[in-house]
Structure formats: structure tokens, C-alpha cells
Amino acid sequence: MTDDRWLRLRRWTAIIKLALALGGSLLFSLWLSVSCIPAWYDPPTVAEADLPRIRAAVPNAYQSFTDRVVNGAPFTFTLRAAELNEWIAARDALWPDARGTVPGWLHGPVIAFERDRIILAARVTSGSTNAVVSARFAITASADTVEIRLVGIAVGALPLPRSLLPNDFERQVRDWLDRANLPMDRPTTGDGDRAGLRPPLTDGIRIPNRFHWSNGRRDFRLVGITSRDGSVNLTVEPQ
């Protein structure tokens, strides 16, 4: 083998080794990102002994909100993710009708609050897949509407294009809003299939900013929504 051919062979060998090293590093980094468990993802474990305390917390929060709405003065109501996640974990015991609302391949659903984002997340287990998937929402209030807009989705710590969002996820979110009896935007034609509703989550779902609190028979609107450090603050103006 001539010196020139030997030199070219060594160069190609070095290039292949470098490509394999970079490819391996990229795959390893990708695996780390996908398998990463975000710090805020911490689904609580609820024991039978915890249920009486959790059952009492739900009506206490409901009554606290009622008392302040009936009072008539603007107020700020704080919800903490830690408490909400206990309610979610105990949902089958607290609300038997809620069984089956979360697909069987989703485990440990949680809600998190950080830097004016509300995060819905769960662990996906299907076949060899075992990762935390999350969706980030921005919720803003104006004089006339409250807008819920999807601003990001991720697997572990890996952000994904929002175009990869499954139709089933959008249908599920709109079903939850339906159960809350919120008067969200509706299609003007067609058979009303929720999968075809527009605008999509990425463009924002708009809800009239006027809500009725049946316990106390008072209307109210939201004049501010801020979230950070594991809690969300709702600034409420009774009508």
C-alpha cells in the first residue's frame, strides 16, 4: 500500500471514529433527556390513613372560596400544587365517577406551577416506553375572556414540536373543560366532534370571563392569574 493510500485510509478511519463517537454521545444525551425526571414531577403516595384528611381539605377549600365570593370584595385565592396532587392521587376514593378519566397507560398524573406556566404531566408506560410526558399551558385573563393556550410539550427534559401533540390529548383536555361546564368556543357547523374543534390548543381556547358560583349564587370574573414556586394565585372579582 502506497503512503498516499495509507494516509487516506488513516484519515477515513479517524473520521469514522469521530462520527461514531459523536453519534454515540448524541444518542446518550438524547436518552438522558428523555429519561430525565423533572424536579417538579413528584406524584404523592396516598395511604388509606391519609384519606380522611384529604376528604376534609376539599370541602374546606370550597367553603373558603364561597365565603370570599359572597363577601363581595376582590380577593386572591391560592392553590398549591402539593395539595391538588393529593386530590388527584386520591381521586378514585373522593370522586368514584372520576374512574376511567385518565387512560390506563398514564400513571401518576400531576399538576405543577412555575413561572406563569401550568404544567400537566404523567408517566407514560407502554411496552418498553417509560417516560414523563408534560404539557405546559399559559392561562391569561382579560376583561372579556380567559385564554388557555398550549405553549410546550416535552418527554422528560426533551422539548418536542407541538405539531406532534396527539389528537387524543386535545380531545381529553376539551372533555375535561366540558365536565367543568365552561362555555368554551364551539364549532358553528359539523357534527360537533371535539377532535375537530377550532381553534386548536396551540392557538388558545377562549372562555367568557364570567363564572357562576352556585354555592352563594354569585357571579365572578378573574382579573389575574399568576403561578410560580408550586402555587397559582387567582385574583377574583365578585360581580
Coordinates of N, CA and C in Angstrom, one line a residue:
M1 N 0.9 -1.2 0.0 CA 0.0 0.0 0.0 C 0.9 1.2 0.0
T2 N 0.6 2.2 -0.9 CA 1.4 3.4 -1.0 C 1.2 4.3 0.2
D3 N 2.1 5.2 0.4 CA 2.0 6.1 1.5 C 0.7 7.0 1.4
D4 N 0.4 7.4 0.2 CA -0.8 8.2 0.0 C -2.1 7.5 0.3
R5 N -2.2 6.2 -0.1 CA -3.4 5.4 0.2 C -3.4 5.1 1.7
W6 N -2.3 4.9 2.3 CA -2.3 4.6 3.7 C -2.7 5.9 4.5
L7 N -2.3 7.0 4.1 CA -2.7 8.3 4.7 C -4.2 8.5 4.6
R8 N -4.7 8.3 3.4 CA -6.2 8.4 3.2 C -7.0 7.5 4.1
L9 N -6.5 6.2 4.2 CA -7.1 5.2 5.0 C -7.2 5.7 6.5
R10 N -6.1 6.2 6.9 CA -6.0 6.7 8.3 C -6.9 7.8 8.6
R11 N -7.0 8.7 7.6 CA -7.9 9.9 7.7 C -9.4 9.4 7.8
W12 N -9.8 8.5 6.8 CA -11.1 8.0 6.9 C -11.4 7.2 8.1
T13 N -10.5 6.5 8.6 CA -10.6 5.8 9.9 C -10.9 6.8 11.0
A14 N -10.1 7.9 11.0 CA -10.3 8.9 12.1 C -11.7 9.5 12.0
I15 N -12.1 9.8 10.7 CA -13.4 10.4 10.5 C -14.5 9.5 11.0
I16 N -14.4 8.2 10.7 CA -15.5 7.3 11.1 C -15.5 7.2 12.6
K17 N -14.3 7.1 13.3 CA -14.3 7.0 14.7 C -14.9 8.3 15.3
L18 N -14.6 9.4 14.8 CA -15.2 10.7 15.3 C -16.7 10.7 15.1
A19 N -17.2 10.2 13.9 CA -18.6 10.2 13.7 C -19.3 9.3 14.7
L20 N -18.7 8.1 14.9 CA -19.3 7.1 15.8 C -19.3 7.7 17.3
A21 N -18.2 8.4 17.6 CA -18.2 9.0 19.0 C -19.2 10.1 19.1
L22 N -19.4 10.9 18.1 CA -20.4 12.0 18.2 C -21.8 11.4 18.2
G23 N -22.0 10.4 17.3 CA -23.3 9.8 17.3 C -23.6 9.1 18.6
G24 N -22.7 8.4 19.2 CA -22.9 7.8 20.5 C -23.2 8.8 21.6
S25 N -22.4 9.9 21.6 CA -22.7 11.0 22.5 C -24.1 11.6 22.4
L26 N -24.5 11.8 21.1 CA -25.8 12.4 20.8 C -26.9 11.4 21.3
L27 N -26.8 10.1 21.0 CA -27.8 9.2 21.4 C -27.8 9.1 23.0
F28 N -26.7 9.1 23.6 CA -26.6 9.1 25.1 C -27.3 10.3 25.7
S29 N -27.0 11.5 25.1 CA -27.6 12.8 25.5 C -29.1 12.7 25.3
L30 N -29.5 12.2 24.2 CA -30.9 12.1 23.9 C -31.6 11.1 24.9
W31 N -31.0 10.0 25.2 CA -31.5 9.1 26.2 C -31.6 9.7 27.6
L32 N -30.6 10.5 28.0 CA -30.6 11.1 29.3 C -31.8 12.2 29.3
S33 N -32.0 12.9 28.2 CA -33.0 13.9 28.2 C -34.4 13.3 28.3
V34 N -34.6 12.2 27.5 CA -35.9 11.5 27.5 C -36.2 10.9 28.9
S35 N -35.2 10.3 29.5 CA -35.4 9.5 30.7 C -35.3 10.4 32.0
C36 N -35.0 11.7 31.8 CA -34.9 12.6 32.9 C -36.3 12.8 33.6
I37 N -36.2 12.8 34.9 CA -37.5 13.1 35.7 C -37.4 14.5 36.2
P38 N -38.2 15.4 35.7 CA -38.2 16.8 36.1 C -38.3 17.0 37.6
A39 N -37.6 18.0 38.2 CA -37.7 18.2 39.7 C -39.1 18.4 40.2
W40 N -39.9 19.0 39.4 CA -41.3 19.3 39.9 C -42.2 18.1 39.8
Y41 N -41.8 17.0 39.1 CA -42.6 15.8 39.0 C -42.5 14.9 40.2
D42 N -43.4 15.0 41.1 CA -43.3 14.3 42.4 C -44.7 13.8 42.8
P43 N -45.3 12.8 42.1 CA -46.7 12.4 42.5 C -46.7 11.8 43.9
P44 N -47.6 12.3 44.7 CA -47.7 11.8 46.1 C -48.2 10.4 46.2
T45 N -47.8 9.7 47.2 CA -48.3 8.4 47.6 C -49.3 8.6 48.7
V46 N -50.6 8.2 48.4 CA -51.7 8.4 49.3 C -52.0 7.1 50.0
A47 N -51.9 7.0 51.3 CA -52.3 5.8 52.0 C -53.7 6.0 52.5
E48 N -54.3 4.8 52.9 CA -55.7 4.8 53.4 C -55.8 5.8 54.6
A49 N -54.8 5.9 55.4 CA -54.9 6.8 56.6 C -54.9 8.2 56.2
D50 N -54.5 8.6 55.0 CA -54.5 10.0 54.6 C -55.8 10.4 54.1
L51 N -56.7 9.5 53.7 CA -58.0 9.8 53.0 C -58.9 10.8 53.9
P52 N -59.0 10.5 55.2 CA -59.9 11.5 56.0 C -59.4 12.9 55.9
R53 N -58.1 13.1 56.0 CA -57.5 14.5 55.9 C -57.8 15.1 54.6
I54 N -57.6 14.3 53.5 CA -57.8 14.8 52.2 C -59.2 15.1 51.9
R55 N -60.1 14.2 52.3 CA -61.5 14.4 52.2 C -62.0 15.7 52.8
A56 N -61.4 16.0 54.0 CA -61.8 17.2 54.7 C -61.2 18.5 54.0
A57 N -60.1 18.3 53.3 CA -59.5 19.5 52.7 C -60.3 20.0 51.5
V58 N -60.9 19.1 50.8 CA -61.7 19.5 49.6 C -62.9 20.5 50.0
P59 N -63.8 20.1 50.8 CA -64.9 21.0 51.2 C -64.4 22.2 51.9
N60 N -63.3 22.1 52.7 CA -62.7 23.3 53.3 C -62.3 24.4 52.3
A61 N -61.6 23.9 51.3 CA -61.2 24.9 50.2 C -62.4 25.4 49.5
Y62 N -63.4 24.6 49.2 CA -64.6 25.0 48.6 C -65.4 26.1 49.4
Q63 N -65.5 25.8 50.7 CA -66.2 26.8 51.6 C -65.4 28.1 51.7
S64 N -64.1 28.0 51.8 CA -63.3 29.2 51.8 C -63.5 30.1 50.6
F65 N -63.5 29.5 49.4 CA -63.8 30.3 48.2 C -65.2 30.9 48.3
T66 N -66.1 30.0 48.7 CA -67.5 30.5 48.8 C -67.7 31.7 49.7
D67 N -67.1 31.7 50.9 CA -67.2 32.8 51.8 C -66.6 34.0 51.2
R68 N -65.5 33.9 50.5 CA -64.9 35.2 50.0 C -65.6 35.7 48.8
V69 N -66.2 34.8 48.0 CA -67.1 35.3 46.8 C -68.3 36.0 47.4
V70 N -68.9 35.4 48.4 CA -70.2 36.0 48.9 C -69.9 37.3 49.6
N71 N -68.7 37.5 50.2 CA -68.3 38.7 50.8 C -68.3 39.9 49.9
G72 N -68.1 39.7 48.6 CA -68.2 40.7 47.6 C -67.0 41.5 47.3
A73 N -66.0 41.4 48.1 CA -64.8 42.2 47.8 C -63.8 41.4 47.0
P74 N -63.0 42.1 46.1 CA -61.9 41.3 45.4 C -61.0 40.6 46.3
F75 N -60.5 39.5 45.9 CA -59.6 38.7 46.7 C -58.7 37.9 45.9
T76 N -57.6 37.4 46.5 CA -56.7 36.5 45.8 C -56.8 35.1 46.5
F77 N -57.0 34.1 45.7 CA -57.2 32.7 46.2 C -56.0 31.9 45.7
T78 N -55.3 31.2 46.6 CA -54.1 30.5 46.3 C -54.4 29.0 46.3
L79 N -53.9 28.3 45.3 CA -54.0 26.9 45.2 C -52.6 26.3 45.1
R80 N -52.2 25.3 46.0 CA -50.9 24.8 46.0 C -50.9 23.4 45.3
A81 N -49.9 23.2 44.4 CA -49.8 22.0 43.7 C -49.7 20.8 44.6
A82 N -49.0 20.9 45.7 CA -48.9 19.7 46.6 C -50.3 19.2 47.1
E83 N -51.2 20.2 47.4 CA -52.5 19.8 47.8 C -53.3 19.3 46.7
L84 N -53.3 20.0 45.5 CA -54.0 19.5 44.4 C -53.6 18.1 43.9
N85 N -52.3 17.8 44.0 CA -51.8 16.5 43.6 C -52.3 15.4 44.6
E86 N -52.5 15.7 45.8 CA -53.1 14.8 46.7 C -54.5 14.5 46.3
W87 N -55.2 15.5 45.9 CA -56.6 15.3 45.5 C -56.6 14.4 44.2
I88 N -55.7 14.7 43.3 CA -55.6 13.9 42.1 C -55.3 12.4 42.4
A89 N -54.3 12.2 43.3 CA -53.9 10.9 43.7 C -55.0 10.1 44.3
A90 N -55.9 10.8 45.1 CA -57.0 10.2 45.8 C -58.3 10.2 45.1
R91 N -58.3 10.6 43.8 CA -59.5 10.9 43.0 C -60.5 9.7 43.0
D92 N -60.0 8.5 42.9 CA -61.0 7.4 42.9 C -61.8 7.2 44.2
A93 N -61.1 7.6 45.3 CA -61.8 7.5 46.6 C -62.7 8.7 46.8
L94 N -62.2 9.9 46.4 CA -63.0 11.1 46.6 C -64.2 11.2 45.6
W95 N -63.9 10.9 44.4 CA -64.9 11.0 43.3 C -65.0 9.7 42.5
P96 N -65.8 8.7 42.9 CA -65.8 7.5 42.2 C -66.2 7.6 40.7
D97 N -67.0 8.7 40.4 CA -67.3 8.9 39.0 C -66.1 9.3 38.1
A98 N -65.0 9.6 38.8 CA -63.8 10.1 38.0 C -63.0 8.9 37.5
R99 N -63.4 7.7 37.9 CA -62.7 6.5 37.4 C -62.7 6.4 35.9
G100 N -61.6 6.1 35.3 CA -61.6 5.9 33.9 C -61.3 7.2 33.1
T101 N -61.2 8.4 33.8 CA -61.0 9.6 33.1 C -59.5 9.8 32.6
V102 N -58.6 9.0 33.3 CA -57.2 9.0 32.9 C -56.9 7.7 32.2
P103 N -56.4 7.7 31.0 CA -56.1 6.4 30.3 C -55.2 5.5 31.1
G104 N -55.3 4.2 30.9 CA -54.6 3.2 31.7 C -53.1 3.3 31.5
W105 N -52.6 3.8 30.4 CA -51.2 3.9 30.1 C -50.5 5.1 30.7
L106 N -51.3 6.0 31.3 CA -50.8 7.2 32.0 C -50.8 6.9 33.5
H107 N -49.7 7.1 34.2 CA -49.6 6.9 35.6 C -49.1 8.1 36.3
G108 N -49.5 8.3 37.6 CA -49.0 9.4 38.4 C -49.3 10.7 37.8
P109 N -50.5 11.0 37.4 CA -50.7 12.4 36.8 C -50.5 13.4 37.9
V110 N -49.9 14.6 37.5 CA -49.7 15.7 38.5 C -50.0 17.0 37.8
I111 N -50.1 18.0 38.6 CA -50.1 19.4 38.1 C -49.0 20.1 38.8
A112 N -48.4 21.0 38.1 CA -47.3 21.8 38.6 C -47.4 23.3 38.2
F113 N -46.9 24.2 39.0 CA -46.9 25.6 38.7 C -45.5 26.2 38.7
E114 N -45.1 26.8 37.7 CA -43.8 27.5 37.7 C -43.8 28.6 36.6
R115 N -43.3 29.8 37.0 CA -43.1 30.9 36.2 C -44.2 31.2 35.2
D116 N -45.4 31.4 35.7 CA -46.6 31.7 34.9 C -46.9 30.6 33.9
R117 N -46.6 29.4 34.2 CA -47.0 28.2 33.4 C -47.6 27.2 34.3
I118 N -48.7 26.6 33.8 CA -49.4 25.5 34.5 C -49.0 24.2 33.7
I119 N -48.5 23.2 34.4 CA -48.0 22.0 33.7 C -48.9 20.8 34.1
L120 N -49.3 20.1 33.1 CA -49.9 18.8 33.3 C -48.9 17.7 32.9
A121 N -48.7 16.7 33.7 CA -47.7 15.7 33.4 C -48.2 14.4 34.0
A122 N -47.6 13.3 33.4 CA -47.8 11.9 33.9 C -46.7 11.1 33.3
R123 N -46.6 9.9 33.9 CA -45.6 8.9 33.4 C -46.3 8.0 32.4
V124 N -45.7 7.9 31.2 CA -46.3 7.0 30.2 C -45.5 5.7 30.2
T125 N -46.3 4.6 30.4 CA -45.8 3.3 30.3 C -46.5 2.5 29.3
S126 N -45.8 2.1 28.3 CA -46.4 1.3 27.2 C -45.3 0.5 26.5
G127 N -45.3 -0.8 26.7 CA -44.2 -1.6 26.1 C -42.9 -1.3 26.8
S128 N -41.9 -0.9 26.0 CA -40.6 -0.5 26.6 C -40.6 1.0 26.9
T129 N -41.6 1.7 26.7 CA -41.6 3.2 27.0 C -42.0 3.4 28.4
N130 N -41.1 4.2 29.0 CA -41.3 4.6 30.4 C -40.7 6.0 30.6
A131 N -41.5 7.0 30.5 CA -41.0 8.4 30.5 C -42.1 9.3 31.0
V132 N -41.7 10.5 31.5 CA -42.6 11.5 32.0 C -42.9 12.4 30.8
V133 N -44.1 12.6 30.5 CA -44.6 13.5 29.4 C -45.3 14.7 30.1
S134 N -45.1 15.8 29.5 CA -45.7 17.0 30.1 C -46.2 18.0 29.0
A135 N -47.2 18.8 29.4 CA -47.7 19.8 28.6 C -47.8 21.1 29.4
R136 N -47.2 22.2 28.8 CA -47.2 23.5 29.5 C -48.3 24.4 28.9
F137 N -49.0 25.1 29.8 CA -50.1 26.0 29.4 C -49.9 27.4 29.9
A138 N -50.2 28.4 29.2 CA -50.3 29.7 29.6 C -51.8 30.1 29.8
I139 N -52.2 30.6 30.9 CA -53.6 31.0 31.1 C -53.6 32.4 31.5
T140 N -54.3 33.2 30.7 CA -54.3 34.7 30.9 C -55.8 35.1 30.9
A141 N -56.0 36.2 31.7 CA -57.3 36.7 31.8 C -57.3 38.1 31.3
S142 N -58.3 38.5 30.5 CA -58.6 39.8 30.0 C -60.0 40.2 30.6
A143 N -60.4 41.4 30.2 CA -61.7 41.9 30.7 C -62.8 41.0 30.2
D144 N -62.7 40.4 29.0 CA -63.8 39.6 28.5 C -63.6 38.1 28.4
T145 N -62.4 37.7 28.4 CA -62.1 36.2 28.2 C -61.0 35.7 29.1
V146 N -61.0 34.4 29.3 CA -59.8 33.7 29.8 C -59.3 32.8 28.7
E147 N -58.0 32.9 28.4 CA -57.5 32.1 27.3 C -56.6 31.0 27.9
I148 N -56.8 29.8 27.4 CA -55.9 28.6 27.8 C -55.2 28.3 26.5
R149 N -53.8 28.4 26.6 CA -53.0 28.2 25.3 C -51.9 27.2 25.6
L150 N -51.7 26.2 24.8 CA -50.6 25.2 24.9 C -49.4 25.9 24.4
V151 N -48.3 25.9 25.3 CA -47.1 26.6 24.9 C -45.9 25.7 24.8
G152 N -46.1 24.4 25.1 CA -44.9 23.5 25.0 C -45.3 22.1 25.5
I153 N -44.7 21.1 24.8 CA -44.8 19.7 25.3 C -43.4 19.1 25.4
A154 N -43.2 18.1 26.2 CA -41.9 17.5 26.4 C -42.0 16.1 26.8
V155 N -40.9 15.3 26.5 CA -40.7 14.0 27.1 C -39.5 14.1 27.9
G156 N -39.6 13.8 29.2 CA -38.5 14.1 30.1 C -38.1 15.5 30.1
A157 N -36.9 15.8 29.7 CA -36.4 17.2 29.6 C -36.2 17.6 28.1
L158 N -36.8 16.7 27.2 CA -36.6 17.0 25.8 C -37.8 17.7 25.2
P159 N -37.7 18.9 24.8 CA -38.9 19.6 24.2 C -39.2 19.0 22.9
L160 N -40.5 18.9 22.5 CA -40.9 18.4 21.3 C -41.7 19.4 20.5
P161 N -41.7 19.3 19.2 CA -42.6 20.2 18.4 C -44.1 20.0 18.8
R162 N -44.8 21.1 18.9 CA -46.2 21.0 19.3 C -47.1 20.3 18.3
S163 N -46.5 20.2 17.0 CA -47.3 19.5 16.0 C -47.4 18.0 16.2
L164 N -46.5 17.5 17.1 CA -46.5 16.1 17.5 C -47.6 15.7 18.5
L165 N -48.3 16.8 19.0 CA -49.4 16.5 20.0 C -50.4 15.6 19.5
P166 N -50.7 14.5 20.1 CA -51.8 13.6 19.6 C -53.2 14.3 19.7
N167 N -54.0 13.9 18.7 CA -55.4 14.4 18.7 C -56.1 14.0 20.0
D168 N -55.8 12.8 20.5 CA -56.5 12.4 21.7 C -56.2 13.3 22.9
F169 N -55.0 13.9 23.0 CA -54.7 14.8 24.1 C -55.7 16.0 24.0
E170 N -55.8 16.6 22.8 CA -56.7 17.8 22.7 C -58.1 17.4 23.0
R171 N -58.5 16.3 22.6 CA -59.9 15.8 22.9 C -60.1 15.6 24.4
Q172 N -59.1 15.1 25.1 CA -59.1 14.9 26.5 C -59.3 16.2 27.3
V173 N -58.4 17.2 26.9 CA -58.5 18.5 27.5 C -59.9 19.1 27.4
R174 N -60.4 19.0 26.2 CA -61.7 19.7 25.9 C -62.8 18.9 26.7
D175 N -62.6 17.6 26.8 CA -63.6 16.8 27.6 C -63.6 17.3 29.1
W176 N -62.4 17.5 29.6 CA -62.3 18.0 31.0 C -63.0 19.4 31.1
L177 N -62.8 20.2 30.1 CA -63.4 21.5 30.2 C -65.0 21.4 30.1
D178 N -65.4 20.4 29.3 CA -66.8 20.2 29.2 C -67.4 19.8 30.5
R179 N -66.7 18.9 31.2 CA -67.2 18.4 32.5 C -67.3 19.5 33.5
A180 N -66.4 20.6 33.3 CA -66.4 21.7 34.2 C -67.5 22.7 33.8
N181 N -68.3 22.4 32.8 CA -69.4 23.2 32.3 C -68.9 24.6 31.9
L182 N -67.7 24.7 31.3 CA -67.2 26.0 30.9 C -67.7 26.3 29.5
P183 N -68.2 27.5 29.2 CA -68.7 27.8 27.9 C -67.6 28.2 26.9
M184 N -66.8 27.2 26.5 CA -65.7 27.4 25.6 C -66.2 27.6 24.2
D185 N -65.3 28.0 23.3 CA -65.7 28.2 21.9 C -66.1 26.9 21.2
R186 N -67.1 26.9 20.3 CA -67.7 25.8 19.7 C -67.7 25.9 18.2
P187 N -67.7 24.8 17.5 CA -67.8 24.9 16.0 C -69.2 25.4 15.6
T188 N -69.3 26.1 14.6 CA -70.6 26.6 14.1 C -71.3 25.6 13.1
T189 N -70.5 24.7 12.6 CA -71.0 23.7 11.6 C -70.5 22.3 12.0
G190 N -71.0 21.3 11.3 CA -70.5 19.9 11.6 C -71.2 19.2 12.7
D191 N -70.7 18.0 13.0 CA -71.4 17.2 13.9 C -71.0 17.4 15.4
G192 N -70.1 18.4 15.6 CA -69.7 18.7 17.0 C -68.6 17.8 17.5
D193 N -68.0 17.0 16.7 CA -66.9 16.2 17.1 C -65.8 17.0 17.7
R194 N -65.4 16.7 19.0 CA -64.5 17.6 19.7 C -63.1 17.5 19.1
A195 N -62.8 16.4 18.4 CA -61.4 16.4 17.8 C -61.3 17.4 16.6
G196 N -62.4 17.9 16.1 CA -62.4 18.9 15.0 C -62.6 20.3 15.5
L197 N -62.7 20.5 16.8 CA -62.9 21.9 17.3 C -61.8 22.8 16.9
R198 N -62.1 24.0 16.6 CA -61.1 25.0 16.3 C -61.4 26.3 17.1
P199 N -60.5 27.0 17.5 CA -59.0 26.9 17.3 C -58.4 25.8 18.1
P200 N -57.2 25.2 17.7 CA -56.6 24.2 18.5 C -56.0 24.8 19.7
L201 N -55.5 23.9 20.6 CA -54.9 24.3 21.9 C -53.8 25.3 21.7
T202 N -53.0 25.1 20.6 CA -51.8 25.9 20.4 C -52.2 27.3 20.0
D203 N -53.4 27.5 19.5 CA -53.9 28.9 19.2 C -54.6 29.5 20.4
G204 N -55.1 28.7 21.3 CA -55.7 29.2 22.5 C -57.2 28.9 22.5
I205 N -57.7 28.3 23.6 CA -59.2 28.2 23.9 C -59.6 29.4 24.7
R206 N -60.6 30.0 24.2 CA -61.1 31.2 24.9 C -62.5 31.0 25.6
I207 N -62.5 31.4 26.9 CA -63.7 31.2 27.7 C -64.2 32.5 28.2
P208 N -65.5 32.8 28.1 CA -66.0 34.1 28.6 C -65.6 34.3 30.0
N209 N -65.1 35.4 30.4 CA -64.6 35.7 31.7 C -65.8 36.1 32.6
R210 N -66.7 35.2 32.8 CA -67.8 35.4 33.7 C -68.2 34.0 34.2
F211 N -68.1 33.8 35.5 CA -68.3 32.4 36.0 C -69.4 32.6 37.1
H212 N -70.1 31.5 37.3 CA -71.2 31.5 38.3 C -70.8 30.5 39.4
W213 N -70.8 31.0 40.6 CA -70.5 30.1 41.8 C -71.9 29.8 42.4
S214 N -72.3 28.5 42.2 CA -73.7 28.2 42.6 C -73.8 28.2 44.1
N215 N -72.8 27.9 44.9 CA -72.9 28.0 46.3 C -72.7 29.4 46.8
G216 N -73.8 30.1 47.0 CA -73.8 31.5 47.2 C -74.4 32.3 46.1
R217 N -74.6 31.7 45.0 CA -75.3 32.3 43.8 C -74.7 33.6 43.5
R218 N -73.4 33.6 43.3 CA -72.7 34.8 42.9 C -71.9 34.6 41.6
D219 N -71.9 35.6 40.7 CA -71.0 35.6 39.6 C -69.7 36.2 40.0
F220 N -68.6 35.8 39.2 CA -67.3 36.4 39.4 C -66.5 36.4 38.1
R221 N -65.5 37.1 38.1 CA -64.5 37.1 37.0 C -63.1 37.0 37.5
L222 N -62.2 36.6 36.7 CA -60.8 36.5 37.1 C -60.1 37.7 36.5
V223 N -59.4 38.5 37.3 CA -58.7 39.7 36.9 C -57.2 39.4 36.9
G224 N -56.7 38.3 37.3 CA -55.3 38.0 37.3 C -55.1 36.5 37.6
I225 N -54.1 35.9 36.9 CA -53.7 34.5 37.2 C -52.2 34.5 37.1
T226 N -51.5 34.2 38.2 CA -50.1 34.1 38.3 C -49.7 32.8 39.0
S227 N -48.6 32.2 38.5 CA -48.2 30.9 39.1 C -46.6 30.9 39.2
R228 N -46.2 30.4 40.3 CA -44.7 30.2 40.5 C -44.5 29.5 41.8
D229 N -43.3 28.8 41.9 CA -43.0 28.2 43.2 C -44.0 27.2 43.7
G230 N -44.6 26.5 42.8 CA -45.5 25.4 43.3 C -46.9 25.9 43.6
S231 N -47.3 27.1 43.3 CA -48.7 27.5 43.6 C -49.2 28.5 42.5
V232 N -50.5 28.6 42.4 CA -51.1 29.5 41.5 C -52.0 30.5 42.3
N233 N -52.0 31.7 42.0 CA -52.8 32.8 42.6 C -53.8 33.3 41.6
L234 N -55.1 33.2 42.1 CA -56.2 33.6 41.3 C -56.7 34.9 41.9
T235 N -56.7 36.0 41.2 CA -57.3 37.3 41.7 C -58.7 37.3 41.2
V236 N -59.6 37.3 42.1 CA -61.1 37.1 41.8 C -61.8 38.4 42.1
E237 N -62.7 38.8 41.2 CA -63.6 40.0 41.4 C -65.0 39.5 41.4
P238 N -65.7 39.4 42.6 CA -67.1 39.1 42.6 C -67.9 40.1 41.9
Q239 N -69.0 39.7 41.2 CA -69.9 40.6 40.5 C -71.2 40.9 41.2

